Amino acid sequence: MKMEVQLQELEMENEQLKKDREEMLKIISQMRITMNRLIDRYIMLQEK
């Protein structure tokens, strides 16, 4: 019984980690887009 409870807790933790990972990937993707936009803007300003 104790092993089943531990397994269930680990599975729940694993699911939460997967959700957290997906959220982090979305955040990183958005940061990359923003960084690229800022770099493009900086380059355009430097060319003027």
PDB file of N, H, CA, C and O in Angstrom:
ATOM      1  N   MET A   1       0.828  -1.201   0.000  1.00  0.00           N
ATOM      2  CA  MET A   1       0.000   0.000   0.000  1.00  0.00           C
ATOM      3  C   MET A   1       0.864   1.254   0.000  1.00  0.00           C
ATOM      4  O   MET A   1       0.598   2.210  -0.729  1.00  0.00           O
ATOM      5  N   LYS A   2       1.885   1.232   0.816  1.00  0.00           N
ATOM      6  H   LYS A   2       2.101   0.456   1.408  1.00  0.00           H
ATOM      7  CA  LYS A   2       2.750   2.397   0.929  1.00  0.00           C
ATOM      8  C   LYS A   2       3.442   2.683  -0.403  1.00  0.00           C
ATOM      9  O   LYS A   2       3.609   3.843  -0.781  1.00  0.00           O
ATOM     10  N   MET A   3       3.836   1.643  -1.101  1.00  0.00           N
ATOM     11  H   MET A   3       3.700   0.702  -0.794  1.00  0.00           H
ATOM     12  CA  MET A   3       4.485   1.814  -2.400  1.00  0.00           C
ATOM     13  C   MET A   3       3.523   2.426  -3.411  1.00  0.00           C
ATOM     14  O   MET A   3       3.919   3.254  -4.231  1.00  0.00           O
ATOM     15  N   GLU A   4       2.275   2.022  -3.350  1.00  0.00           N
ATOM     16  H   GLU A   4       1.953   1.350  -2.684  1.00  0.00           H
ATOM     17  CA  GLU A   4       1.267   2.561  -4.266  1.00  0.00           C
ATOM     18  C   GLU A   4       1.073   4.057  -4.033  1.00  0.00           C
ATOM     19  O   GLU A   4       0.939   4.827  -4.984  1.00  0.00           O
ATOM     20  N   VAL A   5       1.060   4.458  -2.780  1.00  0.00           N
ATOM     21  H   VAL A   5       1.169   3.832  -2.008  1.00  0.00           H
ATOM     22  CA  VAL A   5       0.896   5.869  -2.439  1.00  0.00           C
ATOM     23  C   VAL A   5       2.110   6.655  -2.930  1.00  0.00           C
ATOM     24  O   VAL A   5       1.964   7.733  -3.507  1.00  0.00           O
ATOM     25  N   GLN A   6       3.286   6.125  -2.705  1.00  0.00           N
ATOM     26  H   GLN A   6       3.404   5.250  -2.236  1.00  0.00           H
ATOM     27  CA  GLN A   6       4.506   6.791  -3.166  1.00  0.00           C
ATOM     28  C   GLN A   6       4.518   6.907  -4.685  1.00  0.00           C
ATOM     29  O   GLN A   6       4.895   7.943  -5.233  1.00  0.00           O
ATOM     30  N   LEU A   7       4.113   5.859  -5.350  1.00  0.00           N
ATOM     31  H   LEU A   7       3.807   5.017  -4.906  1.00  0.00           H
ATOM     32  CA  LEU A   7       4.070   5.872  -6.804  1.00  0.00           C
ATOM     33  C   LEU A   7       3.083   6.930  -7.301  1.00  0.00           C
ATOM     34  O   LEU A   7       3.375   7.669  -8.240  1.00  0.00           O
ATOM     35  N   GLN A   8       1.944   6.992  -6.680  1.00  0.00           N
ATOM     36  H   GLN A   8       1.707   6.391  -5.917  1.00  0.00           H
ATOM     37  CA  GLN A   8       0.943   7.986  -7.057  1.00  0.00           C
ATOM     38  C   GLN A   8       1.477   9.399  -6.829  1.00  0.00           C
ATOM     39  O   GLN A   8       1.288  10.271  -7.678  1.00  0.00           O
ATOM     40  N   GLU A   9       2.134   9.636  -5.708  1.00  0.00           N
ATOM     41  H   GLU A   9       2.287   8.928  -5.018  1.00  0.00           H
ATOM     42  CA  GLU A   9       2.711  10.950  -5.431  1.00  0.00           C
ATOM     43  C   GLU A   9       3.778  11.308  -6.459  1.00  0.00           C
ATOM     44  O   GLU A   9       3.853  12.452  -6.908  1.00  0.00           O
ATOM     45  N   LEU A  10       4.588  10.348  -6.825  1.00  0.00           N
ATOM     46  H   LEU A  10       4.527   9.419  -6.461  1.00  0.00           H
ATOM     47  CA  LEU A  10       5.635  10.596  -7.818  1.00  0.00           C
ATOM     48  C   LEU A  10       5.033  10.881  -9.195  1.00  0.00           C
ATOM     49  O   LEU A  10       5.530  11.730  -9.935  1.00  0.00           O
ATOM     50  N   GLU A  11       3.977  10.176  -9.523  1.00  0.00           N
ATOM     51  H   GLU A  11       3.573   9.487  -8.922  1.00  0.00           H
ATOM     52  CA  GLU A  11       3.308  10.426 -10.800  1.00  0.00           C
ATOM     53  C   GLU A  11       2.700  11.822 -10.831  1.00  0.00           C
ATOM     54  O   GLU A  11       2.759  12.504 -11.855  1.00  0.00           O
ATOM     55  N   MET A  12       2.121  12.246  -9.726  1.00  0.00           N
ATOM     56  H   MET A  12       2.073  11.692  -8.895  1.00  0.00           H
ATOM     57  CA  MET A  12       1.553  13.593  -9.640  1.00  0.00           C
ATOM     58  C   MET A  12       2.662  14.647  -9.759  1.00  0.00           C
ATOM     59  O   MET A  12       2.512  15.651 -10.456  1.00  0.00           O
ATOM     60  N   GLU A  13       3.748  14.401  -9.082  1.00  0.00           N
ATOM     61  H   GLU A  13       3.871  13.586  -8.517  1.00  0.00           H
ATOM     62  CA  GLU A  13       4.872  15.332  -9.165  1.00  0.00           C
ATOM     63  C   GLU A  13       5.426  15.387 -10.589  1.00  0.00           C
ATOM     64  O   GLU A  13       5.769  16.459 -11.088  1.00  0.00           O
ATOM     65  N   ASN A  14       5.508  14.246 -11.227  1.00  0.00           N
ATOM     66  H   ASN A  14       5.229  13.375 -10.823  1.00  0.00           H
ATOM     67  CA  ASN A  14       5.990  14.178 -12.600  1.00  0.00           C
ATOM     68  C   ASN A  14       5.082  14.978 -13.535  1.00  0.00           C
ATOM     69  O   ASN A  14       5.574  15.699 -14.404  1.00  0.00           O
ATOM     70  N   GLU A  15       3.784  14.861 -13.369  1.00  0.00           N
ATOM     71  H   GLU A  15       3.385  14.276 -12.663  1.00  0.00           H
ATOM     72  CA  GLU A  15       2.842  15.622 -14.184  1.00  0.00           C
ATOM     73  C   GLU A  15       3.022  17.122 -13.964  1.00  0.00           C
ATOM     74  O   GLU A  15       2.988  17.904 -14.914  1.00  0.00           O
ATOM     75  N   GLN A  16       3.212  17.513 -12.717  1.00  0.00           N
ATOM     76  H   GLN A  16       3.239  16.877 -11.946  1.00  0.00           H
ATOM     77  CA  GLN A  16       3.412  18.930 -12.422  1.00  0.00           C
ATOM     78  C   GLN A  16       4.710  19.437 -13.058  1.00  0.00           C
ATOM     79  O   GLN A  16       4.756  20.550 -13.582  1.00  0.00           O
ATOM     80  N   LEU A  17       5.737  18.634 -13.009  1.00  0.00           N
ATOM     81  H   LEU A  17       5.699  17.730 -12.583  1.00  0.00           H
ATOM     82  CA  LEU A  17       7.001  19.011 -13.627  1.00  0.00           C
ATOM     83  C   LEU A  17       6.858  19.152 -15.143  1.00  0.00           C
ATOM     84  O   LEU A  17       7.454  20.046 -15.744  1.00  0.00           O
ATOM     85  N   LYS A  18       6.080  18.285 -15.748  1.00  0.00           N
ATOM     86  H   LYS A  18       5.596  17.559 -15.259  1.00  0.00           H
ATOM     87  CA  LYS A  18       5.832  18.385 -17.191  1.00  0.00           C
ATOM     88  C   LYS A  18       5.107  19.688 -17.520  1.00  0.00           C
ATOM     89  O   LYS A  18       5.449  20.373 -18.484  1.00  0.00           O
ATOM     90  N   LYS A  19       4.103  20.021 -16.709  1.00  0.00           N
ATOM     91  H   LYS A  19       3.825  19.464 -15.926  1.00  0.00           H
ATOM     92  CA  LYS A  19       3.370  21.274 -16.922  1.00  0.00           C
ATOM     93  C   LYS A  19       4.297  22.475 -16.743  1.00  0.00           C
ATOM     94  O   LYS A  19       4.268  23.419 -17.533  1.00  0.00           O
ATOM     95  N   ASP A  20       5.107  22.427 -15.711  1.00  0.00           N
ATOM     96  H   ASP A  20       5.130  21.660 -15.069  1.00  0.00           H
ATOM     97  CA  ASP A  20       6.053  23.520 -15.458  1.00  0.00           C
ATOM     98  C   ASP A  20       7.039  23.665 -16.609  1.00  0.00           C
ATOM     99  O   ASP A  20       7.373  24.779 -17.013  1.00  0.00           O
ATOM    100  N   ARG A  21       7.495  22.551 -17.127  1.00  0.00           N
ATOM    101  H   ARG A  21       7.224  21.646 -16.798  1.00  0.00           H
ATOM    102  CA  ARG A  21       8.439  22.566 -18.246  1.00  0.00           C
ATOM    103  C   ARG A  21       7.801  23.197 -19.484  1.00  0.00           C
ATOM    104  O   ARG A  21       8.426  24.013 -20.161  1.00  0.00           O
ATOM    105  N   GLU A  22       6.572  22.822 -19.772  1.00  0.00           N
ATOM    106  H   GLU A  22       6.064  22.159 -19.221  1.00  0.00           H
ATOM    107  CA  GLU A  22       5.880  23.396 -20.921  1.00  0.00           C
ATOM    108  C   GLU A  22       5.703  24.904 -20.757  1.00  0.00           C
ATOM    109  O   GLU A  22       5.870  25.666 -21.709  1.00  0.00           O
ATOM    110  N   GLU A  23       5.368  25.318 -19.560  1.00  0.00           N
ATOM    111  H   GLU A  23       5.232  24.700 -18.786  1.00  0.00           H
ATOM    112  CA  GLU A  23       5.201  26.747 -19.295  1.00  0.00           C
ATOM    113  C   GLU A  23       6.528  27.489 -19.473  1.00  0.00           C
ATOM    114  O   GLU A  23       6.571  28.580 -20.040  1.00  0.00           O
ATOM    115  N   MET A  24       7.583  26.894 -18.990  1.00  0.00           N
ATOM    116  H   MET A  24       7.548  26.007 -18.529  1.00  0.00           H
ATOM    117  CA  MET A  24       8.904  27.507 -19.147  1.00  0.00           C
ATOM    118  C   MET A  24       9.298  27.597 -20.616  1.00  0.00           C
ATOM    119  O   MET A  24       9.884  28.595 -21.036  1.00  0.00           O
ATOM    120  N   LEU A  25       8.989  26.582 -21.396  1.00  0.00           N
ATOM    121  H   LEU A  25       8.513  25.771 -21.055  1.00  0.00           H
ATOM    122  CA  LEU A  25       9.304  26.616 -22.822  1.00  0.00           C
ATOM    123  C   LEU A  25       8.535  27.732 -23.532  1.00  0.00           C
ATOM    124  O   LEU A  25       9.069  28.387 -24.427  1.00  0.00           O
ATOM    125  N   LYS A  26       7.295  27.944 -23.135  1.00  0.00           N
ATOM    126  H   LYS A  26       6.861  27.412 -22.408  1.00  0.00           H
ATOM    127  CA  LYS A  26       6.513  29.041 -23.710  1.00  0.00           C
ATOM    128  C   LYS A  26       7.133  30.387 -23.351  1.00  0.00           C
ATOM    129  O   LYS A  26       7.233  31.279 -24.192  1.00  0.00           O
ATOM    130  N   ILE A  27       7.544  30.522 -22.107  1.00  0.00           N
ATOM    131  H   ILE A  27       7.462  29.797 -21.423  1.00  0.00           H
ATOM    132  CA  ILE A  27       8.163  31.766 -21.653  1.00  0.00           C
ATOM    133  C   ILE A  27       9.470  32.021 -22.398  1.00  0.00           C
ATOM    134  O   ILE A  27       9.733  33.139 -22.842  1.00  0.00           O
ATOM    135  N   ILE A  28      10.273  30.993 -22.529  1.00  0.00           N
ATOM    136  H   ILE A  28      10.060  30.085 -22.169  1.00  0.00           H
ATOM    137  CA  ILE A  28      11.544  31.125 -23.235  1.00  0.00           C
ATOM    138  C   ILE A  28      11.312  31.504 -24.690  1.00  0.00           C
ATOM    139  O   ILE A  28      12.019  32.350 -25.237  1.00  0.00           O
ATOM    140  N   SER A  29      10.342  30.892 -25.302  1.00  0.00           N
ATOM    141  H   SER A  29       9.768  30.205 -24.858  1.00  0.00           H
ATOM    142  CA  SER A  29      10.021  31.210 -26.693  1.00  0.00           C
ATOM    143  C   SER A  29       9.626  32.684 -26.822  1.00  0.00           C
ATOM    144  O   SER A  29      10.082  33.375 -27.733  1.00  0.00           O
ATOM    145  N   GLN A  30       8.792  33.152 -25.925  1.00  0.00           N
ATOM    146  H   GLN A  30       8.422  32.591 -25.184  1.00  0.00           H
ATOM    147  CA  GLN A  30       8.372  34.556 -25.963  1.00  0.00           C
ATOM    148  C   GLN A  30       9.556  35.482 -25.718  1.00  0.00           C
ATOM    149  O   GLN A  30       9.665  36.528 -26.357  1.00  0.00           O
ATOM    150  N   MET A  31      10.425  35.116 -24.818  1.00  0.00           N
ATOM    151  H   MET A  31      10.336  34.266 -24.298  1.00  0.00           H
ATOM    152  CA  MET A  31      11.617  35.920 -24.556  1.00  0.00           C
ATOM    153  C   MET A  31      12.518  35.988 -25.787  1.00  0.00           C
ATOM    154  O   MET A  31      13.074  37.040 -26.099  1.00  0.00           O
ATOM    155  N   ARG A  32      12.654  34.876 -26.472  1.00  0.00           N
ATOM    156  H   ARG A  32      12.202  34.021 -26.218  1.00  0.00           H
ATOM    157  CA  ARG A  32      13.470  34.834 -27.689  1.00  0.00           C
ATOM    158  C   ARG A  32      12.903  35.769 -28.754  1.00  0.00           C
ATOM    159  O   ARG A  32      13.644  36.503 -29.409  1.00  0.00           O
ATOM    160  N   ILE A  33      11.581  35.734 -28.919  1.00  0.00           N
ATOM    161  H   ILE A  33      10.979  35.138 -28.387  1.00  0.00           H
ATOM    162  CA  ILE A  33      10.931  36.615 -29.893  1.00  0.00           C
ATOM    163  C   ILE A  33      11.188  38.075 -29.524  1.00  0.00           C
ATOM    164  O   ILE A  33      11.538  38.886 -30.381  1.00  0.00           O
ATOM    165  N   THR A  34      11.015  38.397 -28.268  1.00  0.00           N
ATOM    166  H   THR A  34      10.731  37.738 -27.571  1.00  0.00           H
ATOM    167  CA  THR A  34      11.229  39.769 -27.809  1.00  0.00           C
ATOM    168  C   THR A  34      12.687  40.185 -28.000  1.00  0.00           C
ATOM    169  O   THR A  34      12.954  41.300 -28.449  1.00  0.00           O
ATOM    170  N   MET A  35      13.606  39.331 -27.673  1.00  0.00           N
ATOM    171  H   MET A  35      13.389  38.425 -27.308  1.00  0.00           H
ATOM    172  CA  MET A  35      15.021  39.632 -27.836  1.00  0.00           C
ATOM    173  C   MET A  35      15.354  39.875 -29.303  1.00  0.00           C
ATOM    174  O   MET A  35      16.076  40.818 -29.627  1.00  0.00           O
ATOM    175  N   ASN A  36      14.838  39.036 -30.186  1.00  0.00           N
ATOM    176  H   ASN A  36      14.251  38.269 -29.923  1.00  0.00           H
ATOM    177  CA  ASN A  36      15.097  39.212 -31.609  1.00  0.00           C
ATOM    178  C   ASN A  36      14.534  40.537 -32.119  1.00  0.00           C
ATOM    179  O   ASN A  36      15.157  41.210 -32.940  1.00  0.00           O
ATOM    180  N   ARG A  37      13.370  40.900 -31.632  1.00  0.00           N
ATOM    181  H   ARG A  37      12.864  40.354 -30.965  1.00  0.00           H
ATOM    182  CA  ARG A  37      12.779  42.180 -32.016  1.00  0.00           C
ATOM    183  C   ARG A  37      13.652  43.347 -31.552  1.00  0.00           C
ATOM    184  O   ARG A  37      13.875  44.308 -32.288  1.00  0.00           O
ATOM    185  N   LEU A  38      14.138  43.240 -30.321  1.00  0.00           N
ATOM    186  H   LEU A  38      13.957  42.459 -29.723  1.00  0.00           H
ATOM    187  CA  LEU A  38      14.999  44.297 -29.792  1.00  0.00           C
ATOM    188  C   LEU A  38      16.309  44.389 -30.564  1.00  0.00           C
ATOM    189  O   LEU A  38      16.795  45.486 -30.839  1.00  0.00           O
ATOM    190  N   ILE A  39      16.867  43.264 -30.907  1.00  0.00           N
ATOM    191  H   ILE A  39      16.472  42.373 -30.683  1.00  0.00           H
ATOM    192  CA  ILE A  39      18.109  43.251 -31.681  1.00  0.00           C
ATOM    193  C   ILE A  39      17.871  43.865 -33.060  1.00  0.00           C
ATOM    194  O   ILE A  39      18.677  44.672 -33.524  1.00  0.00           O
ATOM    195  N   ASP A  40      16.787  43.496 -33.707  1.00  0.00           N
ATOM    196  H   ASP A  40      16.132  42.841 -33.330  1.00  0.00           H
ATOM    197  CA  ASP A  40      16.456  44.074 -35.015  1.00  0.00           C
ATOM    198  C   ASP A  40      16.309  45.589 -34.912  1.00  0.00           C
ATOM    199  O   ASP A  40      16.801  46.334 -35.759  1.00  0.00           O
ATOM    200  N   ARG A  41      15.643  46.019 -33.887  1.00  0.00           N
ATOM    201  H   ARG A  41      15.243  45.414 -33.198  1.00  0.00           H
ATOM    202  CA  ARG A  41      15.450  47.466 -33.702  1.00  0.00           C
ATOM    203  C   ARG A  41      16.783  48.165 -33.463  1.00  0.00           C
ATOM    204  O   ARG A  41      17.037  49.236 -34.013  1.00  0.00           O
ATOM    205  N   TYR A  42      17.617  47.565 -32.657  1.00  0.00           N
ATOM    206  H   TYR A  42      17.411  46.695 -32.210  1.00  0.00           H
ATOM    207  CA  TYR A  42      18.934  48.134 -32.386  1.00  0.00           C
ATOM    208  C   TYR A  42      19.755  48.238 -33.673  1.00  0.00           C
ATOM    209  O   TYR A  42      20.397  49.260 -33.918  1.00  0.00           O
ATOM    210  N   ILE A  43      19.738  47.197 -34.484  1.00  0.00           N
ATOM    211  H   ILE A  43      19.217  46.367 -34.285  1.00  0.00           H
ATOM    212  CA  ILE A  43      20.484  47.191 -35.755  1.00  0.00           C
ATOM    213  C   ILE A  43      19.944  48.292 -36.678  1.00  0.00           C
ATOM    214  O   ILE A  43      20.711  49.012 -37.318  1.00  0.00           O
ATOM    215  N   MET A  44      18.625  48.408 -36.734  1.00  0.00           N
ATOM    216  H   MET A  44      18.002  47.823 -36.215  1.00  0.00           H
ATOM    217  CA  MET A  44      18.044  49.441 -37.590  1.00  0.00           C
ATOM    218  C   MET A  44      18.462  50.829 -37.131  1.00  0.00           C
ATOM    219  O   MET A  44      18.754  51.695 -37.956  1.00  0.00           O
ATOM    220  N   LEU A  45      18.492  51.044 -35.835  1.00  0.00           N
ATOM    221  H   LEU A  45      18.254  50.341 -35.165  1.00  0.00           H
ATOM    222  CA  LEU A  45      18.913  52.345 -35.308  1.00  0.00           C
ATOM    223  C   LEU A  45      20.380  52.622 -35.580  1.00  0.00           C
ATOM    224  O   LEU A  45      20.766  53.766 -35.821  1.00  0.00           O
ATOM    225  N   GLN A  46      21.184  51.596 -35.544  1.00  0.00           N
ATOM    226  H   GLN A  46      20.870  50.667 -35.348  1.00  0.00           H
ATOM    227  CA  GLN A  46      22.627  51.753 -35.787  1.00  0.00           C
ATOM    228  C   GLN A  46      22.905  52.060 -37.258  1.00  0.00           C
ATOM    229  O   GLN A  46      23.898  52.712 -37.580  1.00  0.00           O
ATOM    230  N   GLU A  47      22.046  51.598 -38.135  1.00  0.00           N
ATOM    231  H   GLU A  47      21.239  51.068 -37.874  1.00  0.00           H
ATOM    232  CA  GLU A  47      22.253  51.803 -39.565  1.00  0.00           C
ATOM    233  C   GLU A  47      21.871  53.202 -40.013  1.00  0.00           C
ATOM    234  O   GLU A  47      22.259  53.632 -41.099  1.00  0.00           O
ATOM    235  N   LYS A  48      21.124  53.910 -39.200  1.00  0.00           N
ATOM    236  H   LYS A  48      20.809  53.560 -38.317  1.00  0.00           H
ATOM    237  CA  LYS A  48      20.670  55.263 -39.580  1.00  0.00           C
ATOM    238  C   LYS A  48      21.765  56.283 -39.436  1.00  0.00           C
ATOM    239  O   LYS A  48      21.550  57.463 -39.713  1.00  0.00           O
TER     240      LYS A  48
END
